[in-house]
């Protein structure tokens, strides 16, 4: 009898330790932003307006979490229509041929600092997939009358040439490095 109780307890603990929580990005409380150097003297800011994202967690922390994002390249917005149209062209994102950018995580590691993580994954832009690492700050979770929410900030820098976005190959007018900052709120499903 004692062995049966131990076995049942072990099974229950095993099942509960594998319980996963599904989250979906809340676009009303999130933003996908970028900035890039212009002419070596200033920065141009922009964002993407249309995206979906999911997060799977084991418990409340981000340890062993997985992320999956899709961004519609057509939704780029720098608040200048002429520039946005140029960014949608073959010189940059070539949105008709490559309508989506994707990110899929491969692992996440705690840094040892409270609420700080390194998010490893694969970023695909213009059909090119490269490994990237995001610095993530976990903002925590809250429960309110609209359900449970989880917040975080993720930031990385990429070289646009790695993704065949090679307009202005000298980088004199348009910088080579693009800083990406995502402010994300997820809703528990």
mmCIF file with all atom_site columns, C-alpha atoms in Angstrom:
data_model
loop_
_atom_site.group_PDB
_atom_site.id
_atom_site.type_symbol
_atom_site.label_atom_id
_atom_site.label_alt_id
_atom_site.label_comp_id
_atom_site.label_asym_id
_atom_site.label_entity_id
_atom_site.label_seq_id
_atom_site.pdbx_PDB_ins_code
_atom_site.Cartn_x
_atom_site.Cartn_y
_atom_site.Cartn_z
_atom_site.occupancy
_atom_site.B_iso_or_equiv
_atom_site.pdbx_formal_charge
_atom_site.auth_seq_id
_atom_site.auth_comp_id
_atom_site.auth_asym_id
_atom_site.auth_atom_id
_atom_site.pdbx_PDB_model_num
ATOM 1   C CA . UNK A 1 1   ? 0.000   0.000  0.000   1.00 0.00 ? 1   UNK A CA 1
ATOM 2   C CA . UNK A 1 2   ? 2.837   2.360  0.888   1.00 0.00 ? 2   UNK A CA 1
ATOM 3   C CA . UNK A 1 3   ? 4.476   1.728  -2.517  1.00 0.00 ? 3   UNK A CA 1
ATOM 4   C CA . UNK A 1 4   ? 1.209   2.513  -4.343  1.00 0.00 ? 4   UNK A CA 1
ATOM 5   C CA . UNK A 1 5   ? 0.872   5.851  -2.532  1.00 0.00 ? 5   UNK A CA 1
ATOM 6   C CA . UNK A 1 6   ? 4.479   6.734  -3.387  1.00 0.00 ? 6   UNK A CA 1
ATOM 7   C CA . UNK A 1 7   ? 3.890   5.794  -7.029  1.00 0.00 ? 7   UNK A CA 1
ATOM 8   C CA . UNK A 1 8   ? 0.688   7.874  -7.273  1.00 0.00 ? 8   UNK A CA 1
ATOM 9   C CA . UNK A 1 9   ? 2.423   10.851 -5.650  1.00 0.00 ? 9   UNK A CA 1
ATOM 10  C CA . UNK A 1 10  ? 5.357   10.569 -8.070  1.00 0.00 ? 10  UNK A CA 1
ATOM 11  C CA . UNK A 1 11  ? 3.013   10.418 -11.072 1.00 0.00 ? 11  UNK A CA 1
ATOM 12  C CA . UNK A 1 12  ? 1.033   13.449 -9.903  1.00 0.00 ? 12  UNK A CA 1
ATOM 13  C CA . UNK A 1 13  ? 4.211   15.456 -9.337  1.00 0.00 ? 13  UNK A CA 1
ATOM 14  C CA . UNK A 1 14  ? 5.538   14.467 -12.759 1.00 0.00 ? 14  UNK A CA 1
ATOM 15  C CA . UNK A 1 15  ? 2.332   15.474 -14.516 1.00 0.00 ? 15  UNK A CA 1
ATOM 16  C CA . UNK A 1 16  ? 2.119   18.812 -12.713 1.00 0.00 ? 16  UNK A CA 1
ATOM 17  C CA . UNK A 1 17  ? 5.765   19.634 -13.480 1.00 0.00 ? 17  UNK A CA 1
ATOM 18  C CA . UNK A 1 18  ? 5.049   19.293 -17.208 1.00 0.00 ? 18  UNK A CA 1
ATOM 19  C CA . UNK A 1 19  ? 1.946   21.497 -17.139 1.00 0.00 ? 19  UNK A CA 1
ATOM 20  C CA . UNK A 1 20  ? 2.340   24.139 -19.805 1.00 0.00 ? 20  UNK A CA 1
ATOM 21  C CA . UNK A 1 21  ? 0.667   27.516 -20.010 1.00 0.00 ? 21  UNK A CA 1
ATOM 22  C CA . UNK A 1 22  ? -0.194  29.042 -23.379 1.00 0.00 ? 22  UNK A CA 1
ATOM 23  C CA . UNK A 1 23  ? -0.056  32.819 -23.904 1.00 0.00 ? 23  UNK A CA 1
ATOM 24  C CA . UNK A 1 24  ? -0.879  34.998 -26.918 1.00 0.00 ? 24  UNK A CA 1
ATOM 25  C CA . UNK A 1 25  ? 0.586   38.412 -27.571 1.00 0.00 ? 25  UNK A CA 1
ATOM 26  C CA . UNK A 1 26  ? -1.815  41.284 -26.917 1.00 0.00 ? 26  UNK A CA 1
ATOM 27  C CA . UNK A 1 27  ? -1.236  43.731 -29.811 1.00 0.00 ? 27  UNK A CA 1
ATOM 28  C CA . UNK A 1 28  ? -3.122  46.495 -27.966 1.00 0.00 ? 28  UNK A CA 1
ATOM 29  C CA . UNK A 1 29  ? -0.473  46.524 -25.232 1.00 0.00 ? 29  UNK A CA 1
ATOM 30  C CA . UNK A 1 30  ? 2.619   45.560 -27.228 1.00 0.00 ? 30  UNK A CA 1
ATOM 31  C CA . UNK A 1 31  ? 4.904   47.113 -29.820 1.00 0.00 ? 31  UNK A CA 1
ATOM 32  C CA . UNK A 1 32  ? 7.637   45.831 -32.166 1.00 0.00 ? 32  UNK A CA 1
ATOM 33  C CA . UNK A 1 33  ? 10.078  48.677 -32.663 1.00 0.00 ? 33  UNK A CA 1
ATOM 34  C CA . UNK A 1 34  ? 13.387  49.241 -34.403 1.00 0.00 ? 34  UNK A CA 1
ATOM 35  C CA . UNK A 1 35  ? 15.843  52.028 -34.966 1.00 0.00 ? 35  UNK A CA 1
ATOM 36  C CA . UNK A 1 36  ? 18.695  52.423 -37.406 1.00 0.00 ? 36  UNK A CA 1
ATOM 37  C CA . UNK A 1 37  ? 21.355  55.051 -37.925 1.00 0.00 ? 37  UNK A CA 1
ATOM 38  C CA . UNK A 1 38  ? 20.767  57.582 -40.704 1.00 0.00 ? 38  UNK A CA 1
ATOM 39  C CA . UNK A 1 39  ? 23.634  59.452 -42.405 1.00 0.00 ? 39  UNK A CA 1
ATOM 40  C CA . UNK A 1 40  ? 25.836  58.742 -39.408 1.00 0.00 ? 40  UNK A CA 1
ATOM 41  C CA . UNK A 1 41  ? 24.273  61.584 -37.436 1.00 0.00 ? 41  UNK A CA 1
ATOM 42  C CA . UNK A 1 42  ? 20.785  60.531 -36.325 1.00 0.00 ? 42  UNK A CA 1
ATOM 43  C CA . UNK A 1 43  ? 18.424  57.615 -35.852 1.00 0.00 ? 43  UNK A CA 1
ATOM 44  C CA . UNK A 1 44  ? 15.263  56.628 -37.731 1.00 0.00 ? 44  UNK A CA 1
ATOM 45  C CA . UNK A 1 45  ? 12.625  54.880 -35.631 1.00 0.00 ? 45  UNK A CA 1
ATOM 46  C CA . UNK A 1 46  ? 9.989   52.533 -36.923 1.00 0.00 ? 46  UNK A CA 1
ATOM 47  C CA . UNK A 1 47  ? 7.716   49.695 -35.950 1.00 0.00 ? 47  UNK A CA 1
ATOM 48  C CA . UNK A 1 48  ? 5.664   46.874 -37.340 1.00 0.00 ? 48  UNK A CA 1
ATOM 49  C CA . UNK A 1 49  ? 1.931   47.142 -36.805 1.00 0.00 ? 49  UNK A CA 1
ATOM 50  C CA . UNK A 1 50  ? 0.692   43.636 -37.726 1.00 0.00 ? 50  UNK A CA 1
ATOM 51  C CA . UNK A 1 51  ? 2.070   40.579 -35.935 1.00 0.00 ? 51  UNK A CA 1
ATOM 52  C CA . UNK A 1 52  ? 1.083   37.492 -33.992 1.00 0.00 ? 52  UNK A CA 1
ATOM 53  C CA . UNK A 1 53  ? 2.982   35.770 -31.274 1.00 0.00 ? 53  UNK A CA 1
ATOM 54  C CA . UNK A 1 54  ? 2.684   32.958 -28.815 1.00 0.00 ? 54  UNK A CA 1
ATOM 55  C CA . UNK A 1 55  ? 4.537   32.006 -25.683 1.00 0.00 ? 55  UNK A CA 1
ATOM 56  C CA . UNK A 1 56  ? 4.511   28.670 -23.893 1.00 0.00 ? 56  UNK A CA 1
ATOM 57  C CA . UNK A 1 57  ? 5.677   28.589 -20.280 1.00 0.00 ? 57  UNK A CA 1
ATOM 58  C CA . UNK A 1 58  ? 6.118   25.907 -17.662 1.00 0.00 ? 58  UNK A CA 1
ATOM 59  C CA . UNK A 1 59  ? 4.741   27.560 -14.536 1.00 0.00 ? 59  UNK A CA 1
ATOM 60  C CA . UNK A 1 60  ? 5.140   31.294 -13.972 1.00 0.00 ? 60  UNK A CA 1
ATOM 61  C CA . UNK A 1 61  ? 8.816   31.821 -14.797 1.00 0.00 ? 61  UNK A CA 1
ATOM 62  C CA . UNK A 1 62  ? 10.337  32.061 -18.253 1.00 0.00 ? 62  UNK A CA 1
ATOM 63  C CA . UNK A 1 63  ? 12.663  29.101 -17.685 1.00 0.00 ? 63  UNK A CA 1
ATOM 64  C CA . UNK A 1 64  ? 12.092  26.598 -20.512 1.00 0.00 ? 64  UNK A CA 1
ATOM 65  C CA . UNK A 1 65  ? 9.687   29.011 -22.242 1.00 0.00 ? 65  UNK A CA 1
ATOM 66  C CA . UNK A 1 66  ? 9.271   28.949 -26.019 1.00 0.00 ? 66  UNK A CA 1
ATOM 67  C CA . UNK A 1 67  ? 8.378   31.856 -28.305 1.00 0.00 ? 67  UNK A CA 1
ATOM 68  C CA . UNK A 1 68  ? 6.967   31.891 -31.822 1.00 0.00 ? 68  UNK A CA 1
ATOM 69  C CA . UNK A 1 69  ? 6.357   35.168 -33.732 1.00 0.00 ? 69  UNK A CA 1
ATOM 70  C CA . UNK A 1 70  ? 5.221   36.110 -37.217 1.00 0.00 ? 70  UNK A CA 1
ATOM 71  C CA . UNK A 1 71  ? 5.423   39.709 -38.454 1.00 0.00 ? 71  UNK A CA 1
ATOM 72  C CA . UNK A 1 72  ? 3.741   41.034 -41.602 1.00 0.00 ? 72  UNK A CA 1
ATOM 73  C CA . UNK A 1 73  ? 6.456   43.045 -43.394 1.00 0.00 ? 73  UNK A CA 1
ATOM 74  C CA . UNK A 1 74  ? 3.820   45.120 -45.212 1.00 0.00 ? 74  UNK A CA 1
ATOM 75  C CA . UNK A 1 75  ? 2.930   46.658 -41.837 1.00 0.00 ? 75  UNK A CA 1
ATOM 76  C CA . UNK A 1 76  ? 6.216   48.587 -41.463 1.00 0.00 ? 76  UNK A CA 1
ATOM 77  C CA . UNK A 1 77  ? 5.616   52.141 -40.258 1.00 0.00 ? 77  UNK A CA 1
ATOM 78  C CA . UNK A 1 78  ? 8.177   54.938 -39.870 1.00 0.00 ? 78  UNK A CA 1
ATOM 79  C CA . UNK A 1 79  ? 5.546   57.707 -40.096 1.00 0.00 ? 79  UNK A CA 1
ATOM 80  C CA . UNK A 1 80  ? 6.826   58.731 -43.551 1.00 0.00 ? 80  UNK A CA 1
ATOM 81  C CA . UNK A 1 81  ? 4.824   57.175 -46.408 1.00 0.00 ? 81  UNK A CA 1
ATOM 82  C CA . UNK A 1 82  ? 7.554   57.662 -49.034 1.00 0.00 ? 82  UNK A CA 1
ATOM 83  C CA . UNK A 1 83  ? 10.154  55.980 -46.816 1.00 0.00 ? 83  UNK A CA 1
ATOM 84  C CA . UNK A 1 84  ? 7.728   53.182 -45.854 1.00 0.00 ? 84  UNK A CA 1
ATOM 85  C CA . UNK A 1 85  ? 7.042   52.461 -49.531 1.00 0.00 ? 85  UNK A CA 1
ATOM 86  C CA . UNK A 1 86  ? 10.791  52.326 -50.205 1.00 0.00 ? 86  UNK A CA 1
ATOM 87  C CA . UNK A 1 87  ? 11.268  49.925 -47.252 1.00 0.00 ? 87  UNK A CA 1
ATOM 88  C CA . UNK A 1 88  ? 8.580   47.660 -48.752 1.00 0.00 ? 88  UNK A CA 1
ATOM 89  C CA . UNK A 1 89  ? 10.413  47.535 -52.107 1.00 0.00 ? 89  UNK A CA 1
ATOM 90  C CA . UNK A 1 90  ? 13.085  45.079 -53.304 1.00 0.00 ? 90  UNK A CA 1
ATOM 91  C CA . UNK A 1 91  ? 15.764  47.454 -51.924 1.00 0.00 ? 91  UNK A CA 1
ATOM 92  C CA . UNK A 1 92  ? 14.733  46.415 -48.409 1.00 0.00 ? 92  UNK A CA 1
ATOM 93  C CA . UNK A 1 93  ? 12.001  43.949 -47.349 1.00 0.00 ? 93  UNK A CA 1
ATOM 94  C CA . UNK A 1 94  ? 10.562  43.040 -50.779 1.00 0.00 ? 94  UNK A CA 1
ATOM 95  C CA . UNK A 1 95  ? 7.174   42.503 -49.131 1.00 0.00 ? 95  UNK A CA 1
ATOM 96  C CA . UNK A 1 96  ? 5.391   40.956 -52.119 1.00 0.00 ? 96  UNK A CA 1
ATOM 97  C CA . UNK A 1 97  ? 7.928   38.132 -52.308 1.00 0.00 ? 97  UNK A CA 1
ATOM 98  C CA . UNK A 1 98  ? 8.598   37.918 -48.535 1.00 0.00 ? 98  UNK A CA 1
ATOM 99  C CA . UNK A 1 99  ? 5.375   38.918 -46.762 1.00 0.00 ? 99  UNK A CA 1
ATOM 100 C CA . UNK A 1 100 ? 6.483   37.650 -43.342 1.00 0.00 ? 100 UNK A CA 1
ATOM 101 C CA . UNK A 1 101 ? 9.375   37.709 -40.921 1.00 0.00 ? 101 UNK A CA 1
ATOM 102 C CA . UNK A 1 102 ? 9.507   34.931 -38.336 1.00 0.00 ? 102 UNK A CA 1
ATOM 103 C CA . UNK A 1 103 ? 11.165  34.262 -35.018 1.00 0.00 ? 103 UNK A CA 1
ATOM 104 C CA . UNK A 1 104 ? 11.218  30.876 -33.295 1.00 0.00 ? 104 UNK A CA 1
ATOM 105 C CA . UNK A 1 105 ? 13.038  30.395 -30.025 1.00 0.00 ? 105 UNK A CA 1
ATOM 106 C CA . UNK A 1 106 ? 15.459  27.543 -29.423 1.00 0.00 ? 106 UNK A CA 1
ATOM 107 C CA . UNK A 1 107 ? 16.176  28.094 -25.714 1.00 0.00 ? 107 UNK A CA 1
ATOM 108 C CA . UNK A 1 108 ? 16.045  30.642 -22.928 1.00 0.00 ? 108 UNK A CA 1
ATOM 109 C CA . UNK A 1 109 ? 18.575  30.951 -20.109 1.00 0.00 ? 109 UNK A CA 1
ATOM 110 C CA . UNK A 1 110 ? 18.494  32.921 -16.873 1.00 0.00 ? 110 UNK A CA 1
ATOM 111 C CA . UNK A 1 111 ? 21.458  35.304 -16.589 1.00 0.00 ? 111 UNK A CA 1
ATOM 112 C CA . UNK A 1 112 ? 21.711  35.152 -12.802 1.00 0.00 ? 112 UNK A CA 1
ATOM 113 C CA . UNK A 1 113 ? 20.342  38.689 -12.459 1.00 0.00 ? 113 UNK A CA 1
ATOM 114 C CA . UNK A 1 114 ? 16.751  38.948 -11.235 1.00 0.00 ? 114 UNK A CA 1
ATOM 115 C CA . UNK A 1 115 ? 14.232  38.805 -14.110 1.00 0.00 ? 115 UNK A CA 1
ATOM 116 C CA . UNK A 1 116 ? 16.944  38.874 -16.803 1.00 0.00 ? 116 UNK A CA 1
ATOM 117 C CA . UNK A 1 117 ? 17.212  36.188 -19.504 1.00 0.00 ? 117 UNK A CA 1
ATOM 118 C CA . UNK A 1 118 ? 18.952  35.436 -22.785 1.00 0.00 ? 118 UNK A CA 1
ATOM 119 C CA . UNK A 1 119 ? 16.502  34.275 -25.457 1.00 0.00 ? 119 UNK A CA 1
ATOM 120 C CA . UNK A 1 120 ? 18.116  32.261 -28.260 1.00 0.00 ? 120 UNK A CA 1
ATOM 121 C CA . UNK A 1 121 ? 16.315  31.660 -31.513 1.00 0.00 ? 121 UNK A CA 1
ATOM 122 C CA . UNK A 1 122 ? 16.168  31.794 -35.273 1.00 0.00 ? 122 UNK A CA 1
ATOM 123 C CA . UNK A 1 123 ? 15.123  34.978 -37.057 1.00 0.00 ? 123 UNK A CA 1
ATOM 124 C CA . UNK A 1 124 ? 14.012  34.684 -40.683 1.00 0.00 ? 124 UNK A CA 1
ATOM 125 C CA . UNK A 1 125 ? 13.919  37.775 -42.911 1.00 0.00 ? 125 UNK A CA 1
ATOM 126 C CA . UNK A 1 126 ? 13.733  37.658 -46.725 1.00 0.00 ? 126 UNK A CA 1
ATOM 127 C CA . UNK A 1 127 ? 14.097  33.868 -46.688 1.00 0.00 ? 127 UNK A CA 1
ATOM 128 C CA . UNK A 1 128 ? 17.355  34.006 -44.703 1.00 0.00 ? 128 UNK A CA 1
ATOM 129 C CA . UNK A 1 129 ? 17.441  32.395 -41.253 1.00 0.00 ? 129 UNK A CA 1
ATOM 130 C CA . UNK A 1 130 ? 20.104  33.394 -38.728 1.00 0.00 ? 130 UNK A CA 1
ATOM 131 C CA . UNK A 1 131 ? 20.645  32.704 -35.047 1.00 0.00 ? 131 UNK A CA 1
ATOM 132 C CA . UNK A 1 132 ? 19.974  35.675 -32.767 1.00 0.00 ? 132 UNK A CA 1
ATOM 133 C CA . UNK A 1 133 ? 20.080  36.315 -29.028 1.00 0.00 ? 133 UNK A CA 1
ATOM 134 C CA . UNK A 1 134 ? 17.640  38.693 -27.347 1.00 0.00 ? 134 UNK A CA 1
ATOM 135 C CA . UNK A 1 135 ? 18.257  40.259 -23.942 1.00 0.00 ? 135 UNK A CA 1
ATOM 136 C CA . UNK A 1 136 ? 14.954  39.791 -22.108 1.00 0.00 ? 136 UNK A CA 1
ATOM 137 C CA . UNK A 1 137 ? 13.656  41.602 -19.051 1.00 0.00 ? 137 UNK A CA 1
ATOM 138 C CA . UNK A 1 138 ? 10.746  39.754 -17.466 1.00 0.00 ? 138 UNK A CA 1
ATOM 139 C CA . UNK A 1 139 ? 8.216   42.245 -16.105 1.00 0.00 ? 139 UNK A CA 1
ATOM 140 C CA . UNK A 1 140 ? 6.139   39.645 -14.267 1.00 0.00 ? 140 UNK A CA 1
ATOM 141 C CA . UNK A 1 141 ? 2.459   38.724 -14.316 1.00 0.00 ? 141 UNK A CA 1
ATOM 142 C CA . UNK A 1 142 ? -0.768  40.249 -13.061 1.00 0.00 ? 142 UNK A CA 1
ATOM 143 C CA . UNK A 1 143 ? -4.329  39.044 -12.727 1.00 0.00 ? 143 UNK A CA 1
ATOM 144 C CA . UNK A 1 144 ? -7.254  41.376 -13.241 1.00 0.00 ? 144 UNK A CA 1
ATOM 145 C CA . UNK A 1 145 ? -10.844 41.282 -14.484 1.00 0.00 ? 145 UNK A CA 1
ATOM 146 C CA . UNK A 1 146 ? -9.534  40.734 -18.042 1.00 0.00 ? 146 UNK A CA 1
ATOM 147 C CA . UNK A 1 147 ? -7.532  37.627 -17.100 1.00 0.00 ? 147 UNK A CA 1
ATOM 148 C CA . UNK A 1 148 ? -3.880  36.977 -16.484 1.00 0.00 ? 148 UNK A CA 1
ATOM 149 C CA . UNK A 1 149 ? -1.198  38.999 -18.276 1.00 0.00 ? 149 UNK A CA 1
ATOM 150 C CA . UNK A 1 150 ? 2.571   38.565 -18.615 1.00 0.00 ? 150 UNK A CA 1
ATOM 151 C CA . UNK A 1 151 ? 4.942   41.355 -19.648 1.00 0.00 ? 151 UNK A CA 1
ATOM 152 C CA . UNK A 1 152 ? 8.477   41.520 -20.948 1.00 0.00 ? 152 UNK A CA 1
ATOM 153 C CA . UNK A 1 153 ? 10.930  43.547 -22.993 1.00 0.00 ? 153 UNK A CA 1
ATOM 154 C CA . UNK A 1 154 ? 13.207  41.874 -25.556 1.00 0.00 ? 154 UNK A CA 1
ATOM 155 C CA . UNK A 1 155 ? 16.086  43.609 -27.323 1.00 0.00 ? 155 UNK A CA 1
ATOM 156 C CA . UNK A 1 156 ? 18.750  42.646 -29.856 1.00 0.00 ? 156 UNK A CA 1
ATOM 157 C CA . UNK A 1 157 ? 20.858  44.124 -32.641 1.00 0.00 ? 157 UNK A CA 1
ATOM 158 C CA . UNK A 1 158 ? 21.174  42.552 -36.077 1.00 0.00 ? 158 UNK A CA 1
ATOM 159 C CA . UNK A 1 159 ? 23.224  43.339 -39.163 1.00 0.00 ? 159 UNK A CA 1
ATOM 160 C CA . UNK A 1 160 ? 20.759  43.940 -42.022 1.00 0.00 ? 160 UNK A CA 1
ATOM 161 C CA . UNK A 1 161 ? 23.297  42.664 -44.570 1.00 0.00 ? 161 UNK A CA 1
ATOM 162 C CA . UNK A 1 162 ? 23.022  39.202 -42.989 1.00 0.00 ? 162 UNK A CA 1
ATOM 163 C CA . UNK A 1 163 ? 19.424  39.124 -44.308 1.00 0.00 ? 163 UNK A CA 1
ATOM 164 C CA . UNK A 1 164 ? 20.138  40.388 -47.848 1.00 0.00 ? 164 UNK A CA 1
ATOM 165 C CA . UNK A 1 165 ? 18.919  43.872 -47.024 1.00 0.00 ? 165 UNK A CA 1
ATOM 166 C CA . UNK A 1 166 ? 21.903  45.446 -48.708 1.00 0.00 ? 166 UNK A CA 1
ATOM 167 C CA . UNK A 1 167 ? 20.654  48.780 -50.034 1.00 0.00 ? 167 UNK A CA 1
ATOM 168 C CA . UNK A 1 168 ? 23.443  51.353 -49.562 1.00 0.00 ? 168 UNK A CA 1
ATOM 169 C CA . UNK A 1 169 ? 26.247  48.786 -49.217 1.00 0.00 ? 169 UNK A CA 1
ATOM 170 C CA . UNK A 1 170 ? 28.625  51.352 -47.694 1.00 0.00 ? 170 UNK A CA 1
ATOM 171 C CA . UNK A 1 171 ? 26.247  51.985 -44.805 1.00 0.00 ? 171 UNK A CA 1
ATOM 172 C CA . UNK A 1 172 ? 26.935  55.727 -45.163 1.00 0.00 ? 172 UNK A CA 1
ATOM 173 C CA . UNK A 1 173 ? 23.279  56.772 -45.486 1.00 0.00 ? 173 UNK A CA 1
ATOM 174 C CA . UNK A 1 174 ? 21.524  53.778 -43.931 1.00 0.00 ? 174 UNK A CA 1
ATOM 175 C CA . UNK A 1 175 ? 23.304  52.075 -41.034 1.00 0.00 ? 175 UNK A CA 1
ATOM 176 C CA . UNK A 1 176 ? 24.197  48.405 -41.132 1.00 0.00 ? 176 UNK A CA 1
ATOM 177 C CA . UNK A 1 177 ? 23.034  47.575 -37.613 1.00 0.00 ? 177 UNK A CA 1
ATOM 178 C CA . UNK A 1 178 ? 19.366  47.558 -36.658 1.00 0.00 ? 178 UNK A CA 1
ATOM 179 C CA . UNK A 1 179 ? 18.369  47.662 -33.007 1.00 0.00 ? 179 UNK A CA 1
ATOM 180 C CA . UNK A 1 180 ? 15.129  45.765 -32.327 1.00 0.00 ? 180 UNK A CA 1
ATOM 181 C CA . UNK A 1 181 ? 13.120  46.435 -29.164 1.00 0.00 ? 181 UNK A CA 1
ATOM 182 C CA . UNK A 1 182 ? 9.915   44.525 -28.448 1.00 0.00 ? 182 UNK A CA 1
ATOM 183 C CA . UNK A 1 183 ? 7.665   45.594 -25.584 1.00 0.00 ? 183 UNK A CA 1
ATOM 184 C CA . UNK A 1 184 ? 5.320   42.654 -25.168 1.00 0.00 ? 184 UNK A CA 1
ATOM 185 C CA . UNK A 1 185 ? 2.273   41.832 -23.104 1.00 0.00 ? 185 UNK A CA 1
ATOM 186 C CA . UNK A 1 186 ? 0.798   38.347 -23.350 1.00 0.00 ? 186 UNK A CA 1
ATOM 187 C CA . UNK A 1 187 ? -2.673  37.162 -22.378 1.00 0.00 ? 187 UNK A CA 1
ATOM 188 C CA . UNK A 1 188 ? -3.050  33.743 -20.775 1.00 0.00 ? 188 UNK A CA 1
ATOM 189 C CA . UNK A 1 189 ? -5.150  31.399 -22.888 1.00 0.00 ? 189 UNK A CA 1
#
